[in-house]
Tab-separated table of C-alpha atoms in Angstrom:
chain	number	residue	atom	x	y	z
X	200	MET	CA	5.376	2.521	40.718
X	201	ALA	CA	8.797	4.039	41.190
X	202	GLY	CA	11.315	2.300	43.276
X	203	LEU	CA	14.588	3.548	44.852
X	204	TYR	CA	17.662	1.710	45.463
X	205	SER	CA	20.106	3.427	47.673
X	206	GLY	CA	23.376	1.765	46.840
X	207	ASP	CA	26.999	3.034	46.466
X	208	LEU	CA	26.655	2.871	42.760
X	209	ALA	CA	23.149	3.951	41.611
X	210	PHE	CA	19.712	5.121	42.176
X	211	LEU	CA	17.277	3.077	40.293
X	212	PHE	CA	13.919	4.540	39.049
X	213	VAL	CA	11.414	2.022	37.537
X	214	VAL	CA	8.461	3.439	35.827
X	215	GLY	CA	5.886	0.847	34.865
X	216	HIS	CA	3.735	1.700	31.874
X	217	PRO	CA	2.263	-0.184	28.801
X	218	LEU	CA	4.377	-0.068	25.642
X	219	ARG	CA	2.152	2.565	24.049
X	220	HIS	CA	2.947	4.916	26.894
X	221	GLN	CA	6.667	4.433	27.013
X	222	ARG	CA	7.444	7.926	25.671
X	223	LEU	CA	5.162	9.406	28.383
X	224	ALA	CA	6.882	7.297	30.946
X	225	HIS	CA	10.214	8.391	29.751
X	226	ASN	CA	9.234	12.213	30.125
X	227	VAL	CA	7.832	11.758	33.611
X	228	ALA	CA	10.956	9.942	34.890
X	229	ARG	CA	13.180	12.501	33.382
X	230	LYS	CA	11.158	15.482	34.946
X	231	LEU	CA	11.092	13.586	38.286
X	232	ILE	CA	15.021	13.685	38.545
X	233	SER	CA	15.970	16.541	36.298
X	234	SER	CA	16.213	18.802	39.251
X	235	LYS	CA	19.002	16.714	40.657
X	236	VAL	CA	20.887	15.224	37.811
X	237	ASP	CA	22.913	18.250	37.005
X	238	SER	CA	24.270	18.760	40.321
X	239	ILE	CA	25.203	15.201	41.363
X	240	LEU	CA	26.205	13.279	38.130
X	241	PRO	CA	29.931	13.156	37.696
X	242	ASP	CA	31.416	14.376	34.516
X	243	ASP	CA	32.360	10.938	33.453
X	244	GLN	CA	28.931	9.425	34.110
X	245	SER	CA	25.675	10.026	32.251
X	246	LEU	CA	21.977	9.027	32.335
X	247	SER	CA	21.335	5.466	31.131
X	248	VAL	CA	17.954	4.257	29.983
X	249	LEU	CA	17.137	0.565	29.755
X	250	LEU	CA	13.999	-0.482	27.822
X	251	LEU	CA	12.419	-3.707	29.019
X	252	GLN	CA	9.157	-5.387	27.846
X	253	ASN	CA	6.597	-3.622	30.052
X	254	GLN	CA	8.513	-1.033	31.915
X	255	GLU	CA	11.399	1.504	31.596
X	256	VAL	CA	14.387	1.517	33.769
X	257	ILE	CA	16.420	4.692	34.300
X	258	LEU	CA	19.794	4.041	35.911
X	259	LEU	CA	21.698	6.937	37.605
X	260	SER	CA	25.045	6.607	38.971
X	261	PHE	CA	25.552	8.456	42.279
X	262	LYS	CA	28.385	8.179	44.728
X	263	ILE	CA	27.506	7.937	48.391
X	264	PHE	CA	29.623	10.375	50.435
X	265	ARG	CA	28.394	9.635	53.905
X	266	LYS	CA	28.083	5.921	55.108
X	267	ASN	CA	26.368	6.806	58.211
X	268	CYS	CA	24.088	10.016	58.510
X	269	CYS	CA	20.752	11.076	59.692
X	270	GLY	CA	17.885	13.156	58.306
X	271	LEU	CA	15.548	15.136	60.572
X	272	ASP	CA	12.139	16.363	59.657
X	273	VAL	CA	11.557	18.955	62.497
X	274	HIS	CA	7.909	20.124	63.546
X	275	LYS	CA	6.532	21.927	66.342
X	276	THR	CA	5.677	19.037	68.532
X	277	TRP	CA	7.416	15.916	66.929
X	278	ILE	CA	10.850	15.237	65.291
X	279	TYR	CA	10.914	12.392	62.724
X	280	ALA	CA	14.384	10.879	62.328
X	281	CYS	CA	15.918	8.555	59.805
X	282	ILE	CA	19.420	7.076	59.906
X	283	GLY	CA	20.973	5.740	56.645
X	284	ILE	CA	23.810	3.178	57.243
X	285	THR	CA	25.639	1.943	54.203
X	286	ASP	CA	27.733	-1.387	54.370
X	287	THR	CA	30.744	-2.265	52.457
X	288	ASN	CA	28.519	-4.094	49.692
X	289	GLY	CA	26.814	-0.731	48.987
X	290	ARG	CA	23.498	-1.728	50.742
X	291	THR	CA	21.677	0.973	52.682
X	292	THR	CA	19.586	0.057	55.731
X	293	TYR	CA	17.437	2.596	57.483
X	294	LYS	CA	16.491	3.203	61.111
X	295	GLN	CA	13.604	5.416	61.709
X	296	THR	CA	11.821	6.723	64.788
X	297	ARG	CA	10.096	9.721	66.260
X	298	PHE	CA	10.977	12.042	69.251
X	299	SER	CA	9.209	14.664	71.140
X	300	SER	CA	10.356	18.364	70.546
X	301	PHE	CA	10.543	18.695	74.403
X	302	SER	CA	13.880	18.706	76.146
X	303	LYS	CA	13.517	15.214	77.247
X	304	GLY	CA	12.766	14.000	73.731
X	305	LEU	CA	15.802	15.955	72.412
X	306	LYS	CA	18.034	14.074	74.921
X	307	GLU	CA	16.535	10.857	73.773
X	308	LEU	CA	17.393	11.822	70.150
X	309	SER	CA	20.979	12.587	71.239
X	310	THR	CA	21.252	9.126	72.848
X	311	TRP	CA	19.556	7.335	69.918
X	312	LEU	CA	22.306	8.931	67.473
X	313	ALA	CA	25.070	7.868	69.828
X	314	LYS	CA	23.707	4.340	69.872
X	315	TYR	CA	24.225	4.033	66.146
X	316	GLN	CA	27.359	6.142	66.150
X	317	CYS	CA	25.957	8.754	63.899
X	318	THR	CA	27.665	11.958	64.048
X	319	GLU	CA	26.428	13.815	60.920
X	320	VAL	CA	22.859	15.196	60.880
X	321	CYS	CA	20.870	17.193	58.395
X	322	MET	CA	17.628	19.066	58.844
X	323	GLU	CA	15.445	21.698	57.242
X	324	SER	CA	15.323	25.359	58.696
X	325	THR	CA	11.731	25.087	59.878
X	326	GLY	CA	10.812	28.389	61.243
X	327	LYS	CA	12.419	28.634	64.728
X	328	TYR	CA	11.714	25.079	65.730
X	329	TRP	CA	15.110	23.881	64.499
X	330	ILE	CA	16.963	26.086	67.049
X	331	PRO	CA	16.408	23.949	70.138
X	332	VAL	CA	17.402	20.848	68.135
X	333	PHE	CA	20.533	22.520	66.854
X	334	ASN	CA	21.631	23.788	70.323
X	335	VAL	CA	21.189	20.366	72.014
X	336	LEU	CA	23.073	18.388	69.115
X	337	GLU	CA	25.749	20.997	69.052
X	338	LYS	CA	26.653	20.438	72.661
X	339	GLU	CA	26.989	16.711	71.790
X	340	ASP	CA	29.692	17.241	69.244
X	341	VAL	CA	27.243	16.246	66.412
X	342	SER	CA	27.966	17.895	63.094
X	343	VAL	CA	24.434	19.380	62.232
X	344	ILE	CA	23.961	20.757	58.733
X	345	LEU	CA	20.982	23.203	58.195
X	346	SER	CA	19.530	23.425	54.762
X	347	HIS	CA	16.987	25.633	53.005
X	348	PRO	CA	13.700	23.736	52.338
X	349	LYS	CA	14.095	24.568	48.701
X	350	TYR	CA	17.109	22.146	48.655
X	351	THR	CA	15.256	19.364	50.316
X	352	LYS	CA	11.728	19.588	48.691
X	353	PRO	CA	10.285	16.101	48.290
X	354	GLN	CA	8.183	14.677	45.398
X	355	LYS	CA	4.692	15.929	45.308
X	356	GLY	CA	1.880	13.282	45.863
X	357	ASN	CA	4.132	11.043	47.903
X	358	LYS	CA	4.825	12.984	51.071
X	359	THR	CA	4.625	11.987	54.785
X	360	ASP	CA	6.723	13.029	57.621
X	361	ARG	CA	8.633	9.830	57.751
X	362	LYS	CA	9.219	9.853	53.988
X	363	ASP	CA	10.458	13.455	54.403
X	364	ALA	CA	13.129	12.373	57.112
X	365	LYS	CA	14.201	9.403	54.684
X	366	TRP	CA	14.321	11.898	51.553
X	367	ILE	CA	16.557	14.360	53.536
X	368	CYS	CA	18.717	11.423	54.718
X	369	ASP	CA	19.110	10.252	51.042
X	370	LEU	CA	20.012	13.668	49.842
X	371	PHE	CA	22.500	14.259	52.642
X	372	MET	CA	23.963	10.889	51.975
X	373	CYS	CA	24.786	11.705	48.357
X	374	ASP	CA	25.925	15.222	49.305
X	375	MET	CA	22.965	16.913	47.403
X	376	VAL	CA	22.174	19.338	50.307
X	377	LYS	CA	23.609	22.889	50.286
X	378	PRO	CA	24.405	23.833	53.723
X	379	SER	CA	23.366	27.161	55.355
X	380	PHE	CA	25.878	29.522	57.145
X	381	ILE	CA	25.454	29.207	61.061
X	382	PRO	CA	27.635	31.233	63.076
X	383	PRO	CA	29.052	30.300	66.399
X	384	ALA	CA	26.842	30.355	69.481
X	385	ASP	CA	28.188	33.671	70.864
X	386	ILE	CA	27.588	35.353	67.533
X	387	ARG	CA	24.136	33.942	67.279
X	388	HIS	CA	23.147	35.301	70.750
X	389	LEU	CA	24.584	38.738	69.705
X	390	ARG	CA	22.608	38.469	66.382
X	391	ASP	CA	19.468	37.813	68.303
X	392	LEU	CA	19.707	40.990	70.451
X	393	VAL	CA	20.724	43.133	67.457
X	394	ARG	CA	17.691	41.850	65.389
X	395	TYR	CA	15.418	42.680	68.411
X	396	ARG	CA	16.948	46.270	68.551
X	397	PHE	CA	15.924	46.589	64.971
X	398	LYS	CA	12.367	45.608	65.971
X	399	LEU	CA	12.252	47.989	68.695
X	400	ILE	CA	13.353	50.858	66.393
X	401	CYS	CA	10.533	49.850	63.931
X	402	MET	CA	8.020	49.728	66.766
X	403	ILE	CA	9.208	53.263	67.870
X	404	THR	CA	8.833	54.553	64.392
X	405	GLY	CA	5.317	53.052	64.092
X	406	GLU	CA	4.230	54.788	67.399
X	407	LYS	CA	5.732	58.155	66.155
X	408	ASN	CA	3.660	57.872	63.001
X	409	ARG	CA	0.577	57.321	65.050
X	410	ALA	CA	1.302	60.195	67.240
X	411	GLN	CA	1.878	62.463	64.154
X	412	ASN	CA	-1.369	61.379	62.872
X	413	CYS	CA	-3.173	62.496	65.972
X	414	LEU	CA	-1.427	66.015	65.693
X	415	THR	CA	-2.347	66.135	61.916
X	416	VAL	CA	-6.065	65.294	62.720
X	417	SER	CA	-6.150	68.018	65.355
X	418	ASN	CA	-4.615	70.689	62.935
X	419	LEU	CA	-1.503	71.087	65.105
X	420	LYS	CA	1.072	71.731	62.560
X	421	LEU	CA	4.273	71.130	64.617
X	422	ASP	CA	5.847	69.217	61.757
X	423	ASP	CA	5.795	72.352	59.616
X	424	VAL	CA	7.902	74.423	62.282
X	425	PHE	CA	10.000	71.919	63.849
X	426	SER	CA	12.532	69.472	62.218
X	427	ASP	CA	11.849	66.935	64.869
X	428	VAL	CA	8.254	66.657	66.174
X	429	PHE	CA	9.651	64.688	69.102
X	430	GLY	CA	12.411	66.972	69.985
X	431	LYS	CA	12.800	69.036	73.158
X	432	SER	CA	10.853	72.122	72.149
X	433	SER	CA	8.044	70.285	70.257
X	434	ARG	CA	7.635	67.587	72.908
X	435	SER	CA	7.245	70.389	75.704
X	436	ILE	CA	4.525	72.102	73.623
X	437	THR	CA	2.708	68.888	73.123
X	438	GLU	CA	2.858	67.930	76.791
X	439	TYR	CA	1.386	71.414	77.722
X	440	ILE	CA	-1.373	70.991	75.144
X	441	LEU	CA	-2.261	67.523	76.677
X	442	LYS	CA	-2.391	69.008	80.296
X	443	HIS	CA	-4.337	72.100	79.232
X	444	PRO	CA	-6.382	71.242	76.291
X	445	GLY	CA	-8.168	74.059	74.591
X	446	ASP	CA	-6.165	76.648	76.472
X	447	LEU	CA	-4.493	79.567	74.605
X	448	PHE	CA	-0.897	79.936	75.675
X	449	ASP	CA	2.434	81.651	74.635
X	450	VAL	CA	4.947	79.189	73.107
X	451	THR	CA	8.000	81.343	73.847
X	452	PRO	CA	9.006	79.647	77.171
X	453	PHE	CA	8.919	76.300	75.518
X	454	VAL	CA	10.966	77.014	72.406
X	455	ASP	CA	14.838	76.527	72.710
X	456	ARG	CA	17.016	79.580	71.749
X	457	ARG	CA	18.568	77.714	69.018
X	458	CYS	CA	15.383	77.150	67.137
X	459	LYS	CA	15.580	79.088	63.759
X	460	THR	CA	11.848	79.226	63.129
X	461	PRO	CA	10.293	82.573	64.113
X	462	ILE	CA	8.152	82.604	67.329
X	463	GLU	CA	5.182	83.907	65.203
X	464	GLU	CA	5.029	81.001	63.010
X	465	ILE	CA	5.226	78.464	65.892
X	466	GLN	CA	2.480	80.283	67.585
X	467	ALA	CA	0.282	79.977	64.523
X	468	ALA	CA	1.105	76.418	64.183
X	469	VAL	CA	-0.411	75.476	67.503
X	470	ASP	CA	-3.615	77.348	66.776
X	471	GLY	CA	-5.715	74.000	66.715
X	472	ALA	CA	-8.147	72.105	68.932
X	473	ILE	CA	-7.483	68.369	70.080
X	474	SER	CA	-10.447	66.249	70.979
X	475	PRO	CA	-10.568	64.228	74.050
X	476	GLU	CA	-10.363	60.981	72.116
X	477	GLN	CA	-7.302	62.061	70.203
X	478	ALA	CA	-5.743	63.368	73.381
X	479	VAL	CA	-6.159	59.962	74.911
X	480	LYS	CA	-4.513	58.347	71.956
X	481	LEU	CA	-1.697	60.727	71.761
X	482	ARG	CA	-0.891	60.279	75.408
X	483	GLN	CA	-0.735	56.482	75.197
X	484	CYS	CA	1.547	56.883	71.994
X	485	LEU	CA	3.832	59.147	73.755
X	486	ASN	CA	4.027	56.936	76.938
X	487	HIS	CA	4.765	53.895	74.526
X	488	ILE	CA	7.396	55.652	72.931
X	489	ASP	CA	9.234	56.596	76.137
X	490	GLU	CA	8.836	52.938	77.289
X	491	LEU	CA	10.185	51.549	74.033
X	492	GLU	CA	13.247	53.947	74.126
X	493	LYS	CA	13.942	52.866	77.678
X	494	HIS	CA	13.967	49.119	76.414
X	495	LEU	CA	16.137	50.217	73.493
X	496	GLU	CA	18.781	51.686	75.838
X	497	GLU	CA	18.956	48.577	77.946
X	498	ILE	CA	19.227	46.358	74.887
X	499	GLU	CA	22.085	48.424	73.473
X	500	GLN	CA	23.934	48.346	76.695
X	501	GLU	CA	23.752	44.514	76.662
X	502	ILE	CA	24.799	44.528	73.040
X	503	LEU	CA	27.814	46.455	73.772
X	504	ARG	CA	28.718	44.119	76.642
X	505	LEU	CA	28.522	41.073	74.354
X	506	SER	CA	30.592	42.645	71.579
X	507	ASP	CA	33.504	43.539	73.739
X	508	LYS	CA	35.293	40.286	73.017
X	509	TYR	CA	35.195	41.259	69.155
X	510	GLN	CA	36.718	44.759	69.632
X	511	ALA	CA	39.646	43.943	67.283
X	512	ALA	CA	37.290	42.885	64.533
X	513	LEU	CA	35.020	45.899	65.109
X	514	ASP	CA	38.012	48.309	64.941
X	515	LEU	CA	38.756	46.775	61.324
X	516	ILE	CA	35.197	46.989	60.253
X	517	ARG	CA	35.093	50.663	61.464
X	518	THR	CA	37.910	51.722	58.993
X	519	VAL	CA	35.463	50.944	56.152
X	520	PRO	CA	33.802	54.262	54.952
X	521	GLY	CA	30.383	54.766	56.643
X	522	PHE	CA	30.908	52.393	59.534
X	523	ASP	CA	32.853	54.656	61.855
X	524	LYS	CA	30.076	57.055	62.884
X	525	ASN	CA	27.470	54.773	64.834
X	526	PRO	CA	29.089	51.996	66.761
X	527	MET	CA	26.021	49.974	66.297
X	528	THR	CA	26.577	49.826	62.507
X	529	ALA	CA	29.677	47.627	62.847
X	530	ILE	CA	28.104	45.538	65.444
X	531	GLN	CA	25.188	44.847	63.156
X	532	VAL	CA	27.598	43.638	60.315
X	533	LEU	CA	29.637	41.586	62.918
X	534	SER	CA	26.375	39.905	64.168
X	535	GLU	CA	25.263	38.818	60.879
X	536	ILE	CA	28.657	37.351	59.308
X	537	GLY	CA	30.771	36.844	62.333
X	538	GLY	CA	34.534	37.467	62.546
X	539	ASP	CA	35.790	34.434	60.864
X	540	MET	CA	35.784	34.781	57.033
X	541	SER	CA	37.160	31.160	56.452
X	542	VAL	CA	33.447	30.185	56.179
X	543	PHE	CA	33.160	32.050	52.797
X	544	PRO	CA	35.767	30.879	50.393
X	545	SER	CA	35.807	34.183	48.667
X	546	ALA	CA	34.310	37.585	48.725
X	547	LYS	CA	31.855	36.665	45.938
X	548	HIS	CA	30.333	33.979	48.187
X	549	LEU	CA	29.786	36.559	50.894
X	550	VAL	CA	28.246	38.791	48.503
X	551	SER	CA	25.976	36.100	47.302
X	552	TRP	CA	25.092	34.934	50.767
X	553	ALA	CA	23.957	38.511	51.488
X	554	GLY	CA	21.829	38.749	48.430
X	555	CYS	CA	23.675	41.604	46.757
X	556	CYS	CA	24.505	39.975	43.522
X	557	PRO	CA	22.168	39.115	40.338
X	558	ARG	CA	20.625	35.780	40.361
X	559	ASN	CA	21.244	32.987	37.827
X	560	ASP	CA	18.096	32.504	35.787
X	561	GLN	CA	18.997	31.450	32.327
X	562	SER	CA	17.317	28.879	29.999
X	563	ASN	CA	17.920	28.257	26.274
X	564	LYS	CA	20.442	31.074	26.160
X	565	LYS	CA	17.904	33.613	27.531
X	566	ILE	CA	18.381	35.481	30.687
X	567	LYS	CA	14.943	35.611	32.374
X	568	SER	CA	15.860	37.632	35.453
X	569	THR	CA	18.773	39.250	37.088
X	570	ARG	CA	16.973	40.464	40.236
X	571	ILE	CA	18.798	40.118	43.565
X	572	SER	CA	17.492	37.540	46.129
X	573	ARG	CA	15.632	38.056	49.294
X	574	ALA	CA	18.589	36.940	51.303
X	575	GLY	CA	20.020	39.201	53.846
X	576	SER	CA	16.471	40.740	55.140
X	577	TYR	CA	18.373	42.221	58.141
X	578	PHE	CA	21.826	42.794	56.738
X	579	LYS	CA	21.103	44.349	53.361
X	580	PRO	CA	19.059	47.477	54.711
X	581	VAL	CA	22.071	48.312	56.753
X	582	LEU	CA	24.495	48.220	53.659
X	583	VAL	CA	21.927	50.263	51.612
X	584	GLN	CA	21.658	52.817	54.218
X	585	VAL	CA	25.508	53.151	54.618
X	586	ALA	CA	25.821	53.323	50.642
X	587	ASN	CA	23.256	56.187	50.476
X	588	GLY	CA	24.995	58.143	53.093
X	589	LEU	CA	28.366	57.768	51.323
X	590	LEU	CA	26.861	59.251	48.219
X	591	ARG	CA	26.903	62.846	49.930
X	592	SER	CA	30.408	62.498	50.941
X	593	LYS	CA	33.334	63.891	49.215
X	594	LYS	CA	36.066	62.119	51.138
X	595	HIS	CA	35.647	58.816	49.199
X	596	PRO	CA	35.802	59.484	45.532
X	597	GLU	CA	36.425	55.721	44.850
X	598	ILE	CA	32.875	55.126	45.893
X	599	THR	CA	31.115	58.158	44.569
X	600	ASP	CA	32.869	57.679	41.181
X	601	ARG	CA	31.765	54.206	40.791
X	602	TYR	CA	28.111	55.083	41.871
X	603	LYS	CA	27.921	57.841	39.132
X	604	ARG	CA	29.352	55.536	36.521
X	605	ILE	CA	27.016	52.733	37.088
X	606	LYS	CA	24.082	55.077	37.606
X	607	ALA	CA	24.421	56.634	34.184
X	608	ARG	CA	23.952	53.248	32.609
X	609	ARG	CA	21.728	51.069	34.950
X	610	GLY	CA	19.984	53.598	37.343
X	611	HIS	CA	20.042	54.364	41.008
X	612	LYS	CA	18.881	51.155	42.436
X	613	LYS	CA	21.488	48.898	40.641
X	614	ALA	CA	24.159	51.460	41.435
X	615	ILE	CA	23.353	51.220	45.171
X	616	ILE	CA	23.594	47.552	45.213
X	617	ALA	CA	26.996	47.881	43.474
X	618	ILE	CA	28.179	49.944	46.175
X	619	CYS	CA	26.928	47.538	48.772
X	620	ARG	CA	28.856	44.758	47.099
X	621	MET	CA	31.964	47.066	47.036
X	622	LEU	CA	31.582	47.499	50.755
X	623	LEU	CA	30.952	43.824	51.460
X	624	THR	CA	34.143	42.845	49.381
X	625	ALA	CA	36.162	45.343	51.401
X	626	ILE	CA	34.821	43.966	54.830
X	627	TRP	CA	35.795	40.370	53.678
X	628	HIS	CA	39.139	41.310	52.657
X	629	ILE	CA	39.989	43.379	55.944
X	630	LEU	CA	38.612	40.527	58.115
X	631	SER	CA	40.553	38.021	56.007
X	632	ASP	CA	43.895	39.913	55.982
X	633	LEU	CA	43.298	41.592	59.296
X	634	LYS	CA	44.383	44.887	57.521
X	635	PRO	CA	42.490	48.176	57.633
X	636	TYR	CA	40.606	49.604	54.699
X	637	THR	CA	42.575	51.270	51.870
X	638	ALA	CA	40.981	52.959	48.854
X	639	GLU	CA	43.845	51.960	46.640
X	640	GLY	CA	42.335	48.582	45.588
X	641	PHE	CA	39.051	50.245	44.392
X	642	ARG	CA	40.792	53.039	42.211
X	643	GLU	CA	40.647	51.923	38.800
X	644	SER	CA	43.600	52.909	36.595
X	645	ARG	CA	42.417	53.708	33.240
X	646	PRO	CA	44.800	54.413	30.328
X	647	VAL	CA	45.030	57.995	29.187
X	648	ASN	CA	43.479	58.792	25.775
X	649	GLU	CA	46.425	60.143	23.754
X	650	SER	CA	44.091	62.406	21.740
X	651	LYS	CA	42.947	64.181	24.814
X	652	VAL	CA	45.078	67.237	25.856
X	653	LEU	CA	44.706	68.728	29.447
X	654	THR	CA	46.018	72.037	30.729
X	655	THR	CA	47.783	72.091	33.916
X	656	SER	CA	44.907	73.349	35.914
X	657	GLN	CA	42.611	70.545	34.444
X	658	ALA	CA	45.208	67.864	35.205
X	659	LEU	CA	45.523	69.158	38.859
X	660	ASN	CA	41.756	69.167	39.252
X	661	LEU	CA	41.559	65.575	37.822
X	662	LEU	CA	44.009	64.397	40.395
X	663	LYS	CA	42.190	66.097	43.150
X	664	GLN	CA	38.887	64.484	42.167
X	665	ARG	CA	40.627	61.009	42.491
X	666	GLY	CA	41.742	61.710	45.870
X	667	TYR	CA	45.376	62.744	45.503
X	668	ILE	CA	46.780	65.459	47.783
X	669	ILE	CA	49.094	67.863	45.884
X	670	LYS	CA	51.831	69.601	47.772
X	671	ASP	CA	54.527	72.074	46.725
X	672	ASP	CA	58.065	70.623	46.213
X	673	LEU	CA	60.065	71.860	49.289
X	674	THR	CA	63.413	70.256	48.323
X	675	PRO	CA	66.137	72.907	48.733
X	676	ALA	CA	67.801	73.832	45.517
X	677	MET	CA	71.402	72.509	44.666
X	678	ASN	CA	74.237	75.090	44.637
């Protein structure tokens, strides 16, 4: 059996095996702790192996950073808690109990933590169940660290809820838990509404696809003659067809005068027959679309109200190319990263948190994968949309030039992610320095090739491509 001593100096793993299986015991013990050794062993300490008569002892030196901390294993109905208290002699004692996830149980948990003067708590991000616990403890001035489950994964085959809470406590005690970024409460409320707005847009898109399917099945080719099937002209024609199924009618009164498609083509496109079943389905889809758009409008009004207090930060974000057209785009960025950039030590940390940089997956000097992570599932699509829109703009050559240069070597997808990283870096700097966006920091000064000779017109075109504005010299001549 393996035992664990949680003192101030060492963790002790004892693996009992016969002498003929000592090599196997050594490998098993090393595999058991290999995932933790690299991150917590100081530079001046190393793994020590002591060989006894019938067992092998592996001694690891760990430093305990927190003398009084708590680990929580959060579930839907129950919360398992374990407090680790280390005395001056390096001995750690544990206090374990279980609480209900109801409001009464959360208050009891807060009182129990105050009883042992524990102000530091660590828990996994388990679905949405951690949010009520976090909100209650945050109000009691308890420092709550939220960790991804991959950083607190316990040993297989020896797992219970109480042992999970104790394992989280041990990891947190030795500072082996990587905390997740949790914005302030008002930013979390704004983020919740912004993400719900994204869900509403996805639902509207799904209903529009189903409505379009009904038109296609009925051989109503409105999508061939109108750029927007759910625009004013197309929607009025669809409503008339639903009210008078099977009737022949003239589409001229329903078509807006600004429509460029000839009336004859539109008349030919509606020469179809819709069945009663498809008519019922299409009517329900259109009603659902109208209802969802009404909900979307109400949600956007509430989002604008909550974001009023961050108007200064939003104005800075809107100076970045691509974020000044739709006011919701800047709000989406603010709701994900907040306005305080001190939580990210550098722009690289923000880029890594958003999942816009290659992962580290190397072994034996071989790089296995450089794919980006799945982080930023709500944030990354916004950046990609903005980056794709900027490619068609000629106002920002510092972006288009970088995209073309990277695309020629790595392809479109990697070039787009590089532009996303460029935008995130700009956002981090403008929110840190409280200064608007400038393109000078992204324009690379490359030395001129001495062997290359340019004419005056070629040199002027090169300067114009790099964003310079050339004016005539209006200085009066000296007499």
